[in-house]
mmCIF file of C-alpha atoms in Angstrom:
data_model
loop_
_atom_site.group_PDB
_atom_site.id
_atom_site.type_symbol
_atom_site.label_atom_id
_atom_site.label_comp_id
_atom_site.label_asym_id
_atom_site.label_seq_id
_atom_site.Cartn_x
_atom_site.Cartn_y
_atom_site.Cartn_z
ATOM 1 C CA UNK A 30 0.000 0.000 0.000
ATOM 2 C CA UNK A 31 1.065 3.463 -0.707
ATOM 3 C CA UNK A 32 -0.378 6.876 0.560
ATOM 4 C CA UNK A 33 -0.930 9.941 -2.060
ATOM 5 C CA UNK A 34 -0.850 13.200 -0.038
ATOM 6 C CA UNK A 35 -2.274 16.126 -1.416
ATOM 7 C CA UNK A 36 -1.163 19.463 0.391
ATOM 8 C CA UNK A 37 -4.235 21.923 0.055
ATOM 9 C CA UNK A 38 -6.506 24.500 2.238
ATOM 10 C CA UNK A 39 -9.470 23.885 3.676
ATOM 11 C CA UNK A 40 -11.948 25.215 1.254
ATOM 12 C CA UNK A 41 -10.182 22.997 -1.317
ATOM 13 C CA UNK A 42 -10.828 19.799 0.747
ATOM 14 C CA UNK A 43 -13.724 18.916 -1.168
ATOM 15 C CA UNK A 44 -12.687 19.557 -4.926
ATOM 16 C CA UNK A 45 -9.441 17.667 -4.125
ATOM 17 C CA UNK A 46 -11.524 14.517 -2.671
ATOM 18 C CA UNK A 47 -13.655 14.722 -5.846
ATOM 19 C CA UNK A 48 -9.814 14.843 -8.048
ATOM 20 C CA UNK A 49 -8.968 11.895 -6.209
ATOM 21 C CA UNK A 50 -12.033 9.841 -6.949
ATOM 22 C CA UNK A 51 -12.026 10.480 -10.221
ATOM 23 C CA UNK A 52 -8.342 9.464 -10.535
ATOM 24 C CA UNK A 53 -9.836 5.995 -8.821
ATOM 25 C CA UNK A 54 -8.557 6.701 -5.458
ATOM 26 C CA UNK A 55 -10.535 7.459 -2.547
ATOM 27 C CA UNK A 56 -9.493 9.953 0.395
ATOM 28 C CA UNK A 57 -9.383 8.297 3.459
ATOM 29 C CA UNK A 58 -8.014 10.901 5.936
ATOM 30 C CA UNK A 59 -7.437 14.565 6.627
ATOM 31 C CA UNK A 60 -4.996 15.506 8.566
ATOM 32 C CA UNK A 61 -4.843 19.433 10.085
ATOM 33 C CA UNK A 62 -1.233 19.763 10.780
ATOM 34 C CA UNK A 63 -1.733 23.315 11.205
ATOM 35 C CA UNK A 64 -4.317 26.221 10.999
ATOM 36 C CA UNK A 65 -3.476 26.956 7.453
ATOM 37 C CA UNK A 66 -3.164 23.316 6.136
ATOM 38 C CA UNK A 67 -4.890 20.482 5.292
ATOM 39 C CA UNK A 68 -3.424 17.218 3.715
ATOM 40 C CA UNK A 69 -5.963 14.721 1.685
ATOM 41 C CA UNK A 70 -4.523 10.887 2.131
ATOM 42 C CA UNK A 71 -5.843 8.747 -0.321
ATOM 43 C CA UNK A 72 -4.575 4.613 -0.081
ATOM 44 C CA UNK A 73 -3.588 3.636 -3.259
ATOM 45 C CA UNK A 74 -2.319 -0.753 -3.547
ATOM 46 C CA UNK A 75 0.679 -0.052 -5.513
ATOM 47 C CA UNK A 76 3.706 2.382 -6.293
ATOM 48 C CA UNK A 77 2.939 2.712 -9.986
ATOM 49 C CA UNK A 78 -0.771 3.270 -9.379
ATOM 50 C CA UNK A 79 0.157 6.334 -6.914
ATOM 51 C CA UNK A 80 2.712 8.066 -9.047
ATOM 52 C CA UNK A 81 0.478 7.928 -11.633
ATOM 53 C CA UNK A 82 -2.394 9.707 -9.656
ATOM 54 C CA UNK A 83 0.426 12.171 -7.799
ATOM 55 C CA UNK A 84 1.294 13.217 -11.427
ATOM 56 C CA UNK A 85 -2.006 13.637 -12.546
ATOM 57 C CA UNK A 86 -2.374 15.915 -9.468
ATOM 58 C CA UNK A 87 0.532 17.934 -10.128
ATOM 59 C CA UNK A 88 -0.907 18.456 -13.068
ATOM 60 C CA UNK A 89 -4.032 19.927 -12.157
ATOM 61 C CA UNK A 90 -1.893 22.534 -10.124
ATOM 62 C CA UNK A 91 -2.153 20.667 -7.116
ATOM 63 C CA UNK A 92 1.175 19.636 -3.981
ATOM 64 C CA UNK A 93 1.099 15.714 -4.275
ATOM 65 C CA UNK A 94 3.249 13.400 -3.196
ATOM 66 C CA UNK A 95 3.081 9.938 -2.523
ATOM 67 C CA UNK A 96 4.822 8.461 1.017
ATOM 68 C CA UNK A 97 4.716 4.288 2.343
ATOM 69 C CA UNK A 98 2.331 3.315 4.608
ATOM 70 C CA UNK A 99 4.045 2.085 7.478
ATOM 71 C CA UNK A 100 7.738 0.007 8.492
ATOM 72 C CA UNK A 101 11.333 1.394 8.105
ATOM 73 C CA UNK A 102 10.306 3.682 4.833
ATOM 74 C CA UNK A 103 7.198 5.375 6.641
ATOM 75 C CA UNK A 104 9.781 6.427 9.429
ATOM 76 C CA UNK A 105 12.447 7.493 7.830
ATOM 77 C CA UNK A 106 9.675 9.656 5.526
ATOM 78 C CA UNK A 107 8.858 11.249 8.745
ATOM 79 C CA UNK A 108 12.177 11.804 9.752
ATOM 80 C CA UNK A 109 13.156 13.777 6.576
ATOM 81 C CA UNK A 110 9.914 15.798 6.710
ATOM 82 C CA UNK A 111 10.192 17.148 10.202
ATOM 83 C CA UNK A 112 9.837 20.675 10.431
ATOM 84 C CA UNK A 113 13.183 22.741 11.138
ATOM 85 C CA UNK A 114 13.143 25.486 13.353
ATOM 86 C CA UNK A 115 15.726 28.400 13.624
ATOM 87 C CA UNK A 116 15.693 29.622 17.194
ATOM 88 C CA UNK A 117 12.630 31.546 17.974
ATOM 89 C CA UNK A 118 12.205 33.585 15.021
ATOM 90 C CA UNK A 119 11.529 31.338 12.015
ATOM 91 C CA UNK A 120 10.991 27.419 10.838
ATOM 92 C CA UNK A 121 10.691 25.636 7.411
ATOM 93 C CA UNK A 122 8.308 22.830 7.014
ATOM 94 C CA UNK A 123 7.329 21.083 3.488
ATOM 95 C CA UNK A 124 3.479 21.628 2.399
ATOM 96 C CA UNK A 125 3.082 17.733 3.056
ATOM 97 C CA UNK A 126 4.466 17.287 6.509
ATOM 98 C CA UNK A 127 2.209 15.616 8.617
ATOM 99 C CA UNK A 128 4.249 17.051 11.799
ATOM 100 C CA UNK A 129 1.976 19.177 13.913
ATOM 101 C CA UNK A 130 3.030 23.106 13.214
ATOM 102 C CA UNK A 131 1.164 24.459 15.789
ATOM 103 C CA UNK A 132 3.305 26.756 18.075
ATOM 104 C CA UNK A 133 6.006 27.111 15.244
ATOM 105 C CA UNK A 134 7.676 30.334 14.086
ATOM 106 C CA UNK A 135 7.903 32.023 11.265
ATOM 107 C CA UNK A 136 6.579 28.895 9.206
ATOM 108 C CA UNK A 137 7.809 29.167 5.853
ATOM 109 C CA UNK A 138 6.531 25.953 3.595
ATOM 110 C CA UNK A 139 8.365 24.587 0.562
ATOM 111 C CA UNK A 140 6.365 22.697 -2.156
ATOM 112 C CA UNK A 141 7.691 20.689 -4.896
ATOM 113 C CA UNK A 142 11.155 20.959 -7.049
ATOM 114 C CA UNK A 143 14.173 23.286 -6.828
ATOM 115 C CA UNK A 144 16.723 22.452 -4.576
ATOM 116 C CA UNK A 145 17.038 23.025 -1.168
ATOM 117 C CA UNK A 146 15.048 22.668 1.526
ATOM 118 C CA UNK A 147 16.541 24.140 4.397
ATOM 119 C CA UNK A 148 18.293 20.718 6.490
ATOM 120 C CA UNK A 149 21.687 21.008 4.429
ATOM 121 C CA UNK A 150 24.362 22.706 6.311
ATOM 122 C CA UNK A 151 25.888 25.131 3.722
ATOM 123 C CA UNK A 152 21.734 26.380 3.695
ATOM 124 C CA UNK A 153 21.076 26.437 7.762
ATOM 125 C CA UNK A 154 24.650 28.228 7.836
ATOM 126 C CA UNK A 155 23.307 31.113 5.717
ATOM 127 C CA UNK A 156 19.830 30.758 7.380
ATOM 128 C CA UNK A 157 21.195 31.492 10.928
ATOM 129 C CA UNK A 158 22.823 34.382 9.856
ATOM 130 C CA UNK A 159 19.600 35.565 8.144
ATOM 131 C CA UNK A 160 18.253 35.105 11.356
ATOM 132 C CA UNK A 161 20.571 36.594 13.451
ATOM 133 C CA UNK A 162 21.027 39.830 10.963
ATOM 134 C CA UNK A 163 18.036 40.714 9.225
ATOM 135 C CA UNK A 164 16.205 43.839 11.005
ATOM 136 C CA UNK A 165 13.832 44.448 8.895
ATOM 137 C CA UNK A 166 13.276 46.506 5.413
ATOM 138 C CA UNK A 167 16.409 45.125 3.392
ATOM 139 C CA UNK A 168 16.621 44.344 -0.250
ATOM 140 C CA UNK A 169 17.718 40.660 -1.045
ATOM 141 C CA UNK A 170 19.742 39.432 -3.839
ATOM 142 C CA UNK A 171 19.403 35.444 -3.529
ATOM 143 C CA UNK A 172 21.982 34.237 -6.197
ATOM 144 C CA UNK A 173 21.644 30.787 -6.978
ATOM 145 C CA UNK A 174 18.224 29.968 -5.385
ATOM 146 C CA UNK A 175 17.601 27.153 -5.930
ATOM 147 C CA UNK A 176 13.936 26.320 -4.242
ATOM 148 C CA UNK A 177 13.755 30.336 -2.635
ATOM 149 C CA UNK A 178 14.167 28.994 0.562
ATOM 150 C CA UNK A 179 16.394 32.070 1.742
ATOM 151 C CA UNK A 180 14.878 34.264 0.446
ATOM 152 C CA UNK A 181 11.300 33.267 1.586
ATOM 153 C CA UNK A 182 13.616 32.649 4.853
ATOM 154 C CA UNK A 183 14.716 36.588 4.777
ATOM 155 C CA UNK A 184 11.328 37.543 3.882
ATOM 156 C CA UNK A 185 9.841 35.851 6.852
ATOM 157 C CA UNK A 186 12.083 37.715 8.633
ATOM 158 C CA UNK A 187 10.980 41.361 7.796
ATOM 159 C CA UNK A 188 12.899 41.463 4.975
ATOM 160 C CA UNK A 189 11.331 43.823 1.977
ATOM 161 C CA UNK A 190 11.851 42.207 -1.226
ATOM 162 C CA UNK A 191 13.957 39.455 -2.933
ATOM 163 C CA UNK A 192 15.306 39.453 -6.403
ATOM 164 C CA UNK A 193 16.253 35.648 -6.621
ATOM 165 C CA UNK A 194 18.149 34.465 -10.039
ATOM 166 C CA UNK A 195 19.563 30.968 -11.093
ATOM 167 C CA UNK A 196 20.628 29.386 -13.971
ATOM 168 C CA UNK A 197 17.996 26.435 -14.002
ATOM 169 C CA UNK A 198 14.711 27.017 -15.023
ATOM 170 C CA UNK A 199 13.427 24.289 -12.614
ATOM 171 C CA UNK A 200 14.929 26.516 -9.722
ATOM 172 C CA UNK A 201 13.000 29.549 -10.858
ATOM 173 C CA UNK A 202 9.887 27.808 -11.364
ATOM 174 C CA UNK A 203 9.756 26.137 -7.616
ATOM 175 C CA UNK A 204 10.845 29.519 -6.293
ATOM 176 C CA UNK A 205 7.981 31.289 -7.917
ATOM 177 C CA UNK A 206 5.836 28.795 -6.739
ATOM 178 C CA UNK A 207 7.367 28.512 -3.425
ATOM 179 C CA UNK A 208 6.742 32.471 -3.276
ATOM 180 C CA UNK A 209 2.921 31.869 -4.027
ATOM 181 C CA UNK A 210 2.417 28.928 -1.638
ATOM 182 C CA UNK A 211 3.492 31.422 1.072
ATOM 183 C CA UNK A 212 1.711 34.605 0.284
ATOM 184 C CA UNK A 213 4.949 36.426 -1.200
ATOM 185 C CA UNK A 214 4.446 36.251 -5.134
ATOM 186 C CA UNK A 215 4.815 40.218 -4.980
ATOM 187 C CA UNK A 216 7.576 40.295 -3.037
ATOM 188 C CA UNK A 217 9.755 37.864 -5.135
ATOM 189 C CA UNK A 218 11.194 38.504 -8.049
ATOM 190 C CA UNK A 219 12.734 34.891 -9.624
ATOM 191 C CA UNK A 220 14.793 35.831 -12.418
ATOM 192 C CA UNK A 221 16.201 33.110 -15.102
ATOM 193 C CA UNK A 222 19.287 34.121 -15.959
ATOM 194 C CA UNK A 223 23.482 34.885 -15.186
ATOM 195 C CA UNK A 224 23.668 36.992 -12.214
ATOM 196 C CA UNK A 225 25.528 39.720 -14.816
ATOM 197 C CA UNK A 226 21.636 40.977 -16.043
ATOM 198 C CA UNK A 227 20.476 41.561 -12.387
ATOM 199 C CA UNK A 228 20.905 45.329 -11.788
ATOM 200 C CA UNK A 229 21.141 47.673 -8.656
ATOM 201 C CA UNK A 230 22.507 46.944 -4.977
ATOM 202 C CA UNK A 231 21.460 45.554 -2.197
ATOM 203 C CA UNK A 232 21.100 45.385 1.520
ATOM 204 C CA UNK A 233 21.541 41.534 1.386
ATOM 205 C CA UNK A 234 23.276 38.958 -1.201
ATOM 206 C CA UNK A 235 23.076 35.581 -0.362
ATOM 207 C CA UNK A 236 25.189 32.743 -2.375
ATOM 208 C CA UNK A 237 25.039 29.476 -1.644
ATOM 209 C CA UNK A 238 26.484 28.200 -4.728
ATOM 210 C CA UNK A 239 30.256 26.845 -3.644
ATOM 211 C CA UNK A 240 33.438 27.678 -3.878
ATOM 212 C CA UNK A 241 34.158 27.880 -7.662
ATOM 213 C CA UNK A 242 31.170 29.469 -8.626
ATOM 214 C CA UNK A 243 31.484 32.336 -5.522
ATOM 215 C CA UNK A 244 35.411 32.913 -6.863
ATOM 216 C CA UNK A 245 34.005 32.714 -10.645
ATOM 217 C CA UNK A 246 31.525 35.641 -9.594
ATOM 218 C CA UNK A 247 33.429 37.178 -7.096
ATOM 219 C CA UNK A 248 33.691 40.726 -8.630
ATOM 220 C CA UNK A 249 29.817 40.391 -9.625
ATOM 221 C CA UNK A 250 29.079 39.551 -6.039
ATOM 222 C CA UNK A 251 31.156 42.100 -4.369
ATOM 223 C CA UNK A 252 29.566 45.095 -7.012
ATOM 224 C CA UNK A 253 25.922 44.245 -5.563
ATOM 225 C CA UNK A 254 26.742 44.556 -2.181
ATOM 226 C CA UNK A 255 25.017 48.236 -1.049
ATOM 227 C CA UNK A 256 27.526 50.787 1.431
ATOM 228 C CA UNK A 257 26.645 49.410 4.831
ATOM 229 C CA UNK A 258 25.017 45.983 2.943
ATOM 230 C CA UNK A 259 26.463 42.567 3.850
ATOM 231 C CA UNK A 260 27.139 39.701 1.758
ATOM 232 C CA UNK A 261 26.776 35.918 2.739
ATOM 233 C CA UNK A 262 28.292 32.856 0.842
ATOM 234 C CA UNK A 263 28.746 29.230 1.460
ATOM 235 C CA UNK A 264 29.185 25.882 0.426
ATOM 236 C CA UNK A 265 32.560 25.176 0.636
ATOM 237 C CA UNK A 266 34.897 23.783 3.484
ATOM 238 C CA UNK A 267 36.848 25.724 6.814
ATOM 239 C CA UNK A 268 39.762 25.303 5.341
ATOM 240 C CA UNK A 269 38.727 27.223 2.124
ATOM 241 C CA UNK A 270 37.696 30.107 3.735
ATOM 242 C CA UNK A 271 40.521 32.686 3.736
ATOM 243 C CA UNK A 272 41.000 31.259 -0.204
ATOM 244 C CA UNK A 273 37.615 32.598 -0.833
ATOM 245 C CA UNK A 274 37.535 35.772 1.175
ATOM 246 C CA UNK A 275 40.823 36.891 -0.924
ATOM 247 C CA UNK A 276 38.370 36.835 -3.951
ATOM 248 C CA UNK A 277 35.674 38.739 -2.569
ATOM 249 C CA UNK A 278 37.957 42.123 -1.709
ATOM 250 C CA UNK A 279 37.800 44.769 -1.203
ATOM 251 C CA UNK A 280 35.105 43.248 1.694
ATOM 252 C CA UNK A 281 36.282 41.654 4.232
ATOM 253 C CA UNK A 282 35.049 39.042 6.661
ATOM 254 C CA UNK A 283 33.083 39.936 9.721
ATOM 255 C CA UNK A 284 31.972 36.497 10.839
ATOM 256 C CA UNK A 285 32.401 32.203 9.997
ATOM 257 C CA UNK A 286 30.423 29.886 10.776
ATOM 258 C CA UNK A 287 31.206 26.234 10.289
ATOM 259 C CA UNK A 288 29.214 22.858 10.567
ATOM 260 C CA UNK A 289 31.363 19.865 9.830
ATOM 261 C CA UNK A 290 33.250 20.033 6.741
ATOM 262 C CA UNK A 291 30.735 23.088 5.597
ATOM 263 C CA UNK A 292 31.579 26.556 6.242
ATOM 264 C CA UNK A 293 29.431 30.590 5.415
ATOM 265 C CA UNK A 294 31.409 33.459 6.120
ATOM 266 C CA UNK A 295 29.590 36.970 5.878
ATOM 267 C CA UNK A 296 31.432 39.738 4.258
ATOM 268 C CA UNK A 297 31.046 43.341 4.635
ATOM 269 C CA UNK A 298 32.635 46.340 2.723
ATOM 270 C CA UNK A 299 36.029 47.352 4.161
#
């Protein structure tokens, strides 16, 4: 047996129970895992069967995934989708988790596609200092964004507005819809596209994109930062850091943080 979940709102309970039936699968439990949320479980007797109706879903617009029904799988499935909270101020959760939310902060969801979700640590590196920096107001440059998340992370924050850009349409896509599954679509601009044709400064830019890529764009980087801006990049190792700071002069670091064999350093302008 496998379980089709359908992330939707209440008012759309009933339209997606009628979807399901006429896919040939029947609902046969809400679950409210928070105020905002309601996921449709439908039992469906084999893997190919549920794809096939998840698909169909997605099609019609709709968050559906399809999870096991019980054993080893079903907990580890519960595992990866636990929410993730950053201290008091803020906590990413995807559409489907079945994880109670009540209580949380900040909740940002993530829907389907992109990458990045929040539990890597190049991602919680830069989210902590999102947390720990963002007062409210700033202009966001999210280079490389992959699913939004930090941006939607900096907006939930008090940030202003994002300009997000990436080189893979499927990252621009989720982070659009990402934006729209949490209220933001006006606040998030996700531009497909080299980070050369983004224009202006900003009070934020965030790159999560590794080592290469943050030396290969180092000068691009450093021009977007505005006078009293910061900029934030990751995904590379401890060890790498001074390497990478070198490139990104004339700013210099402020503050490292490390996890492991993962390191974000935040660079200001000198």
């Amino acid at each position: 047996m496998v379980i089709v979940v359908v992330a939707t709102s209440d008012d759309e309970v009933a339209g997606v129970r009628a979807l399901l039936s006429r896919l040939g699968a029947d609902a046969v439990q809400v679950v409210v895992p928070g105020a905002d949320r309601r996921l449709v479980l439908a039992a469906v007797h084999d893997e190919w069967a549920a794809e096939r109706i998840s698909s169909a879903l997605r099609g019609e617009g709709k968050v559906a995934v399809t999870r096991p029904d019980d054993g080893a799988r079903l907990a580890a499935w519960m595992e990866h989708t636990r929410p993730i909270a950053f201290g008091e101020r803020l906590s990413v959760c995807f559409a489907w988790s079945e994880h109670d939310r009540a209580g949380l902060p900040g909740l940002i969801e993530l829907g389907l596609g992109g990458f990045g979700n929040g539990a890597h640590p190049t991602t919680r590196l830069l989210v902590e200092e999102l947390v720990a920096r963002i007062a409210g107001g700033e202009r966001v440059l999210d280079v490389g964004c992959g699913s939004g998340v930090l941006g939607l992370c900096a907006l939930g924050l008090g940030a202003a507005r994002v300009v997000a850009v990436d080189l893979k349409p499927e990252a621009i896509e989720a982070t659009r819809r990402n934006a729209a599954l949490n209220g933001v679509e006006r606040r998030v601009e996700a531009t497909l596209g080299p980070l050369s044709a983004v224009e202006g400064t900003f009070e934020v830019v965030l790159a999560n994109i590794g080592r290469a890529a943050v030396v290969d764009l180092a000068g691009q980087l450093v021009a977007r930062v505005a006078p009293g801006g910061w900029l934030a990049v990751s995904g590379f190792s401890p060890s790498q850091c001074s390497l990478v700071a070198g490139f990104l002069g004339p700013l210099v670091e402020l503050e490292r943080r490390t996890s492991g064999e993962w390191a974000a350093m935040v660079l200001v302008p000198s």
